[in-house]
Structure formats: structure tokens, C-alpha cells
XYZ file of C-alpha atoms in Angstrom:
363
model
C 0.000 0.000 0.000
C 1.478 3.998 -0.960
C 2.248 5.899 1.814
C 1.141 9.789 1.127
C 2.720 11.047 4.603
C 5.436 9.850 6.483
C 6.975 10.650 10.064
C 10.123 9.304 11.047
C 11.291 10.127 14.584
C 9.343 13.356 14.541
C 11.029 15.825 17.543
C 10.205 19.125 18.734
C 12.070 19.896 21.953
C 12.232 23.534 23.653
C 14.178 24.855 26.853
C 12.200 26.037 29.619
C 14.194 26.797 32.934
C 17.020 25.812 31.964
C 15.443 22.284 31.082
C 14.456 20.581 27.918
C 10.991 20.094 27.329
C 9.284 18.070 24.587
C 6.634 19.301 22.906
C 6.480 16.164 20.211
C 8.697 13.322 21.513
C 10.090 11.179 18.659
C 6.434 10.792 16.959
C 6.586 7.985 13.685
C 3.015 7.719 11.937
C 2.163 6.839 7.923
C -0.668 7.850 6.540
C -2.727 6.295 3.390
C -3.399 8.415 0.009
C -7.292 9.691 1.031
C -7.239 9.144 4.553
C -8.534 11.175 7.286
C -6.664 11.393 10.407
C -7.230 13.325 13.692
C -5.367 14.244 15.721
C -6.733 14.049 19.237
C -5.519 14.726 22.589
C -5.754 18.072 25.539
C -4.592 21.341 25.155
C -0.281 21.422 25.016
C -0.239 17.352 24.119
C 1.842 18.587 20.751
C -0.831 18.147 17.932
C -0.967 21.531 16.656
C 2.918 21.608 17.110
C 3.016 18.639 14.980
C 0.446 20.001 12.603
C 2.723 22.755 12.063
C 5.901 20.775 11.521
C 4.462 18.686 8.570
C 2.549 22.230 6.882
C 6.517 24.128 7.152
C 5.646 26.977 9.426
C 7.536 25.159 12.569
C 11.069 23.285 11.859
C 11.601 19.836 13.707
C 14.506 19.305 16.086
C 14.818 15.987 14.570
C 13.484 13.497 12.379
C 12.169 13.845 8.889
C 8.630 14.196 7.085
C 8.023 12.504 3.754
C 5.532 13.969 0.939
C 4.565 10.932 -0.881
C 8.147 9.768 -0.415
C 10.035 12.892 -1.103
C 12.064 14.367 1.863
C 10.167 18.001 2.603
C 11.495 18.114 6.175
C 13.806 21.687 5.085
C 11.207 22.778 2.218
C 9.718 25.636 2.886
C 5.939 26.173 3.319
C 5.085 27.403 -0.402
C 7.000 24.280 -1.623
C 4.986 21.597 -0.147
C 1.775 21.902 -1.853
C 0.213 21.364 1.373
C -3.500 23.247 2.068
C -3.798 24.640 5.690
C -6.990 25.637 7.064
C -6.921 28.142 10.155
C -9.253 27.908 13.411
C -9.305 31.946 12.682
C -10.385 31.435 8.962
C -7.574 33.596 8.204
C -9.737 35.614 5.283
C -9.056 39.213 3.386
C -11.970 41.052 5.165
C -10.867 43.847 2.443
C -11.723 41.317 -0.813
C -14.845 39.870 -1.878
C -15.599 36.154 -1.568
C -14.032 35.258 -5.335
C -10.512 37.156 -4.844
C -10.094 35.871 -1.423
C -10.905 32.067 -2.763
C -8.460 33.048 -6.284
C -5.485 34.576 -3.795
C -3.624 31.844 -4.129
C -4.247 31.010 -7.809
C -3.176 34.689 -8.795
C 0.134 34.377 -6.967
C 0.787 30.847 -8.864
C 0.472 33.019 -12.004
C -2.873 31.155 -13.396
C -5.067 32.551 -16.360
C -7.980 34.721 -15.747
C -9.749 32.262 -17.250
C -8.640 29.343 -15.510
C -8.966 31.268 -11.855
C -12.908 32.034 -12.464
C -13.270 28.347 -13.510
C -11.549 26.916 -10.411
C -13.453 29.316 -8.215
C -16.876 29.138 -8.818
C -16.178 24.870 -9.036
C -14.613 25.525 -5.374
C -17.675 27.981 -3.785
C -20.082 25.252 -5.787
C -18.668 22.204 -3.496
C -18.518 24.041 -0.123
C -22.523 25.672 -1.686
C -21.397 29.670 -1.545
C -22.013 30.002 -5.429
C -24.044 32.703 -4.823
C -21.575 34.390 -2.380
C -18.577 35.128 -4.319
C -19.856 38.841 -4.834
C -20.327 39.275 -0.848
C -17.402 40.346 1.718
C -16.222 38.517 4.695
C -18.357 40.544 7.504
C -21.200 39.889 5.373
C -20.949 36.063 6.253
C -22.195 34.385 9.129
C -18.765 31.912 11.068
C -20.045 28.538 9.458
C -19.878 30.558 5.743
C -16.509 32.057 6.300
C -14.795 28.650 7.471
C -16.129 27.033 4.165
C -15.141 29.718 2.195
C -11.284 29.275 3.723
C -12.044 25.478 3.093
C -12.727 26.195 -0.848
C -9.922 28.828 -1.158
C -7.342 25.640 -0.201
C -8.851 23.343 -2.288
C -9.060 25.211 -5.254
C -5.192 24.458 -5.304
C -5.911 21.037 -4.980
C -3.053 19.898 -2.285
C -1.404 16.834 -1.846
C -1.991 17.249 1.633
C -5.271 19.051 3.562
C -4.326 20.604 7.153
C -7.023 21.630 9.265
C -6.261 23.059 12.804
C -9.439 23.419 15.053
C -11.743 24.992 12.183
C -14.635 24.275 13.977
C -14.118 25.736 17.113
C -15.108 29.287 16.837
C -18.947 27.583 15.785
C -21.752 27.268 17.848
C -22.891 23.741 18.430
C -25.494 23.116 16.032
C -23.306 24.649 13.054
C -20.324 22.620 14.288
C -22.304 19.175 14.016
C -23.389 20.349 10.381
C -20.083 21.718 9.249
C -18.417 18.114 10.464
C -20.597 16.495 7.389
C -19.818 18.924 5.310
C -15.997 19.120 6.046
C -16.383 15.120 5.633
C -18.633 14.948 2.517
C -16.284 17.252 0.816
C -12.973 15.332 1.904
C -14.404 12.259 0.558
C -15.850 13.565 -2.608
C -12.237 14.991 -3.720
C -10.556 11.767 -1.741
C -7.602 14.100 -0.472
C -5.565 13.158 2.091
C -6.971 15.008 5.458
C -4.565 15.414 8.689
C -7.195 17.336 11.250
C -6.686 18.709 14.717
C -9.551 19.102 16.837
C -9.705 18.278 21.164
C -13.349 17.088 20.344
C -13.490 13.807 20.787
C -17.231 13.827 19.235
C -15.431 15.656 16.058
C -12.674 12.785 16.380
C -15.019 9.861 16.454
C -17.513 10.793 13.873
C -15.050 11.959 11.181
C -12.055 10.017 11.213
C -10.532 6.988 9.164
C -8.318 6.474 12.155
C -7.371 8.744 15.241
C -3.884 9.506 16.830
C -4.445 9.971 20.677
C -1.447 12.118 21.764
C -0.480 13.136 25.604
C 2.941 14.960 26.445
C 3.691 14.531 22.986
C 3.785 10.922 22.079
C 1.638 8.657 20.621
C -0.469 6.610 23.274
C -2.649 4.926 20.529
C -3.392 5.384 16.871
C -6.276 3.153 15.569
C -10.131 3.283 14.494
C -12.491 5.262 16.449
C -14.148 1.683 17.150
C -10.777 -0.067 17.916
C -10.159 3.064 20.523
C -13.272 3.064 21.998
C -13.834 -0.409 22.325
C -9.997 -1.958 23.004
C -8.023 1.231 24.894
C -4.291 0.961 25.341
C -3.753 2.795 28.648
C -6.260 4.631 30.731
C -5.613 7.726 29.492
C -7.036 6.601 25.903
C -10.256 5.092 27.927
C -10.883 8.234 29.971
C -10.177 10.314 26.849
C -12.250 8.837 24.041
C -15.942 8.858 25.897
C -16.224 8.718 29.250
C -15.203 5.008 31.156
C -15.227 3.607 34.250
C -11.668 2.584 35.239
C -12.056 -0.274 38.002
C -9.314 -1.053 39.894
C -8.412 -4.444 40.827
C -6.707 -7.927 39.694
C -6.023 -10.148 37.055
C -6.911 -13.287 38.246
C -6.249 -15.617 34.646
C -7.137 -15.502 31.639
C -7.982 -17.934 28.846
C -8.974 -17.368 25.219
C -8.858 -13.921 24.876
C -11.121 -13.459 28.130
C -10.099 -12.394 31.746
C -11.323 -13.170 35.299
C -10.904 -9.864 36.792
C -10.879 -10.103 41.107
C -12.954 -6.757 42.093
C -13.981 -6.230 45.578
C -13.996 -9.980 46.434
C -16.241 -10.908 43.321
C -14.394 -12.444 39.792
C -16.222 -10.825 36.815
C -15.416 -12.099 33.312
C -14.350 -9.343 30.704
C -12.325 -9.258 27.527
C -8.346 -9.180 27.901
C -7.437 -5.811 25.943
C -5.165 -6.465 22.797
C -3.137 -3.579 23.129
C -1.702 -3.522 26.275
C -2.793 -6.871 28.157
C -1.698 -7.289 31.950
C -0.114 -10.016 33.468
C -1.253 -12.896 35.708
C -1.819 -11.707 39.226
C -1.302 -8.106 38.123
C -2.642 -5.041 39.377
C -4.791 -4.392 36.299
C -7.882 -1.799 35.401
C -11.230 -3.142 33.866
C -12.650 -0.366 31.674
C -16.437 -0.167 31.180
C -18.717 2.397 29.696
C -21.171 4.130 31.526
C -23.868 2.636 29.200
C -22.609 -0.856 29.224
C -23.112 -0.966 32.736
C -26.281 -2.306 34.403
C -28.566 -3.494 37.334
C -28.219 -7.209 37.306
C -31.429 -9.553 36.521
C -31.798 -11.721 39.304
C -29.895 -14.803 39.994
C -27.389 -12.752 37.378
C -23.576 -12.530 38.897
C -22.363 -8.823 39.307
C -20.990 -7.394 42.077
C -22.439 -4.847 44.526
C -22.788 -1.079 44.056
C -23.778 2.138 46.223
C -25.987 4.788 44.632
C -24.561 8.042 45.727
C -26.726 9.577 43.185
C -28.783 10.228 40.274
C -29.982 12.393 37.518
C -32.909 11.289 35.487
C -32.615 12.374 31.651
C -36.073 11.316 30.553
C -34.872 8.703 28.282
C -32.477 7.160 30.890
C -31.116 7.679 34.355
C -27.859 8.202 34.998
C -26.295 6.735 38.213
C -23.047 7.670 40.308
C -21.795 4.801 42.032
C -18.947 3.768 44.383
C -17.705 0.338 45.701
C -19.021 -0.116 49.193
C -16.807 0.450 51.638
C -13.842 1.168 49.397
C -13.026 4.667 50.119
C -13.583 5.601 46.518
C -13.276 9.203 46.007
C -14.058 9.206 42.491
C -17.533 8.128 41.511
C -18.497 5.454 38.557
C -20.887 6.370 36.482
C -23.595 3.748 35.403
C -26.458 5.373 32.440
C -29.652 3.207 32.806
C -32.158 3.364 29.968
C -35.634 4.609 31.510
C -38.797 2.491 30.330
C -42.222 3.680 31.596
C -43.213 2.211 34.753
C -40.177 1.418 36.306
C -38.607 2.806 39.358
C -35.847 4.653 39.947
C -32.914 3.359 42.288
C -33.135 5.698 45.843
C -29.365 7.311 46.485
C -28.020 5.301 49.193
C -29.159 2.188 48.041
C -26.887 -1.272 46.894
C -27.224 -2.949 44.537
C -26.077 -5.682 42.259
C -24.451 -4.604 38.444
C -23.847 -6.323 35.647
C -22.044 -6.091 32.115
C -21.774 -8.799 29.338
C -18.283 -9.776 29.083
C -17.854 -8.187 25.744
C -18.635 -4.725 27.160
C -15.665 -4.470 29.294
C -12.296 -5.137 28.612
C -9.058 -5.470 30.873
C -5.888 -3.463 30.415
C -2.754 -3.249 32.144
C -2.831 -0.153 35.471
């Protein structure tokens, strides 16, 4: 399979009282011609810095980025037929709508001809073809980010760099601007590195998702394979929220574990990416919604309500192990039918979770 990106060793290191500090720590990733990849992880993790490495505007301390196997790591910006779209929008509030999309067309020295062509194609796939006449200020947010979306494609890149675009929206224009952004990627099948802190953004957009923290990688995989099989807890706690269990690996056998929690053994899957050892101190990860009040004569294991918040559609449930000294609350989401009851705070009970719902990783 081609590789369109490559990262080899990826550094960005800076000195802070008198101390080096890593802002990307020897990051290696490939990416697939027409794949979109997020980058995902908490304010200062290092995936804007990284973001700005591969677009030229920040140089690495070491390692190298490949362009469809050509060497760009020293090119300049302007060189690496890259498209880079700002959280800002970064437009000409001075132009109209059709110069600010044909800016960079004009400075490549295309024909008048060719320019109008490419631009009204370009406001026609991001639907401003009646806009090109208009100013900036004369745009509502969710307008002005797709116009700075059509005035990078119009060059057609090798490469498409978004950094937070959506973040200045409100949050119904986000959700529809994330279909569009999508739609549009896919319809042109360009290559898509995008940096968002959204995990919603991440999951529902994404080909794959690079989950960074202090600068390195702590997973890179689907959004199913990181919601459903987390490397570390930080990936679990990250991606949707998860109930991190503390307890012991008691064995396992055929890709399941018997997990020792509060005296009780509860069967879950062993995680694939970074499985525990055999007596181990280990975590058992289960979502919120995959958690439940057992059936009777079902095995769980018991459960304090320390309280509740009823949602119409579902309850959801903070819960502790009794008599653990658990300072952190679990959270368990119950769906609501008519006619039930709902679980007084203070009370115990039993929960339950099929063992494909939770899945064991090392502590």
C-alpha cells in the first residue's frame, strides 16, 4: 500500500528553565493516500505543534517528514503543496468572496480564465455560489470557514491541514459543518490530517485517530478499535467517558479475563493492546452505558448509589464500591422504560455487564 505522509522520529524539543521540554517526543506515523486522520488529545499534548511541523511553518529538532516519499522536512511552506486551514479562517476582510478564494491562484500566475473556472467549481462544493460577490463581515462563522475550506482546495493539495476549524462555531453549526468538512474530503478523496480536542469531532469523522499526551503517541487506531480496546487509561478516559475499576487479574484464557474486584471475579475481555499479566494489578474499563442493574440470579458485584440524575430517556447513576473509600464516583447510564422505578441514592445494589462490554488493560 502507498504511503502519502510519512513521520520518522518526529522531535520538537524547547528549553524552559534551563530544562528541555518536549513538545512532540520522537512521533513515527504513515498515513494512506485519502485518509482522514485526527489528531486528538488536551490542550499542550503537541498536535498543533506537529500540525505545524508537517505544513513548514515550525522546523523539527529531529526526524524527517516525507511527501509521498520525497524528503520536505527543510522545504519551505510554499513548496509543499500542502493546504492549511486556520481555526481563525484567516480571510481578506478587504476582498470579496471570489478574490479571497483566487489569492492563491493569482500568486501561482494562473489565467484569468482558468482562476474564475476553479473558483466558482470551489464555492459550488462548499454551496457559496451565490456568495462570491459578498465580503467577509457579510458572512455568518459557518460561511466564512467554508469559504477558507474552498480557497485551499481550489489548489488542490497533496496534503489538507485543518487546525481546530470548527471551534469558533456554535454547536449546532459545528455538528453540520463536520458532514460537510467530511462529505467534501471524501468527494475529492484528499488526504486530510485534522486537529480538533473534540473527541465527538474525532469519532464521527475520522478513518483512524492519533491519541497524543505529552507529545507521544499513546494509541493510533479506528475510532471503534479506541473506543472499544483502549491501550492505557488515558485513551479510555479520553475517548468517551469510562469507568476505570481497579483491581486484579486473576487468569485468563482465550482472549477473556477473570478480573478479582472487591472480592467478586467478573469475566471481561483481555485488551489487545496492552494486556496485563497474571496476578497483576490491572484496570477493567467499562462504559457508563454498558453498565447495568443485574437480573436476578445474574452474577455482578455490589454497588452504592450516591446519586442520580434522570434524563427522561435514561437515568444516569453515580456509584462507588461499598466500603472502598472511593473518592471518584463510577458512572452507570440506565435506559428509563415507563413504569419502572428509579434506584433511591443510598441504596446497593447488584451490576452487571456482558463480558464483551468491558475489557481489561494493564494499570
Amino acid at each position: 500500500m502507498s504511503v502519502a505522509l510519512t513521520l520518522k522520529n518526529l522531535c520538537r524539543s524547547y528549553v524552559k528553565d534551563n530544562e528541555k521540554f518536549w513538545a512532540v517526543d520522537h512521533v513515527n506515523l504513515e498515513v494512506t493516500p485519502g485518509e482522514f486522520l485526527t489528531f486528538l488529545g488536551p490542550s499542550g499534548c503537541g498536535k498543533t505543534t506537529t500540525l505545524r511541523m508537517v505544513a513548514g511553518f515550525a522546523s523539527p529538532t529531529d526526524g524527517s517528514i516525507l511527501l509521498d516519499g520525497r524528503d520536505v522536512t527543510n522545504l519551505p511552506a510554499n513548496e509543499r503543496n500542502m493546504g492549511f486551514v486556520f481555526q481563525n479562517y484567516a480571510l481578506f476582510p478587504h476582498m470579496r468572496i471570489f478574490d479571497n478564494v483566487a489569492y492563491g491562484l493569482k500568486v501561482r500566475g494562473e489565467s484569468s480564465s482558468e482562476i474564475a473556472k476553479k473558483v466558482r467549481e470551489g464555492l459550488a462544493m462548499v454551496g457559496l455560489e451565490k456568495a462570491e460577490h459578498r465580503y467577509p463581515n457579510q458572512l455568518s462563522g459557518g460561511e466564512q470557514q467554508r469559504v477558507a475550506l474552498a480557497r485551499v482546495l481550489v489548489l488542490r493539495p497533496q496534503l489538507l491541514l485543518m487546525d481546530e476549524p470548527l471551534s469558533n462555531l456554535d454547536a449546532k453549526l459545528r455538528l453540520h459543518m463536520r458532514s460537510e468538512i467530511r462529505r467534501i474530503q471524501q468527494e475529492l478523496g484528499v488526504t486530510c490530517l485534522y486537529v480538533t480536542h473534540d473527541q465527538k469531532e474525532a469519532l464521527t469523522m475520522s478513518d483512524r485517530i492519533m491519541v497524543m499526551n505529552h507529545g507521544h503517541i499513546e494509541q493510533l487506531g479506528t475510532p471503534m478499535e479506541l473506543y472499544e480496546d483502549p491501550a492505557t487509561a488515558f485513551v479510555a478516559d479520553f475517548i468517551g467517558q469510562a469507568n476505570l475499576i481497579e483491581g486484579r487479574l486473576d487468569s485468563d484464557e482465550n482472549g477473556y479475563a477473570l478480573f478479582e474486584v472487591g472480592g467478586r471475579k467478573l469475566r471481561a475481555r483481555m485488551g489487545r493492546q496492552n494486556p496485563p499479566k497474571k496476578a497483576e494489578e490491572a484496570l477493567l474499563v467499562v462504559r457508563p452505558e454498558n453498565l447495568r442493574i443485574a437480573q436476578p440470579g445474574e452474577s455482578g458485584f455490589p454497588l452504592e448509589i450516591v446519586n442520580r440524575y434522570f434524563e427522561g430517556d435514561r437515568v444516569d447513576y453515580d456509584v462507588v464500591l461499598p466500603g472502598s473509600g472511593q473518592k471518584k464516583p463510577y458512572s452507570m447510564s440506565v435506559p428509563f422504560l415507563p413504569g419502572t422505578k428509579l434506584v433511591e441514592q443510598g441504596a446497593i445494589i447488584e451490576a452487571a455487564f456482558t463480558p464483551e462490554a468491558g475489557v481489561v488493560i494493564r494499570r
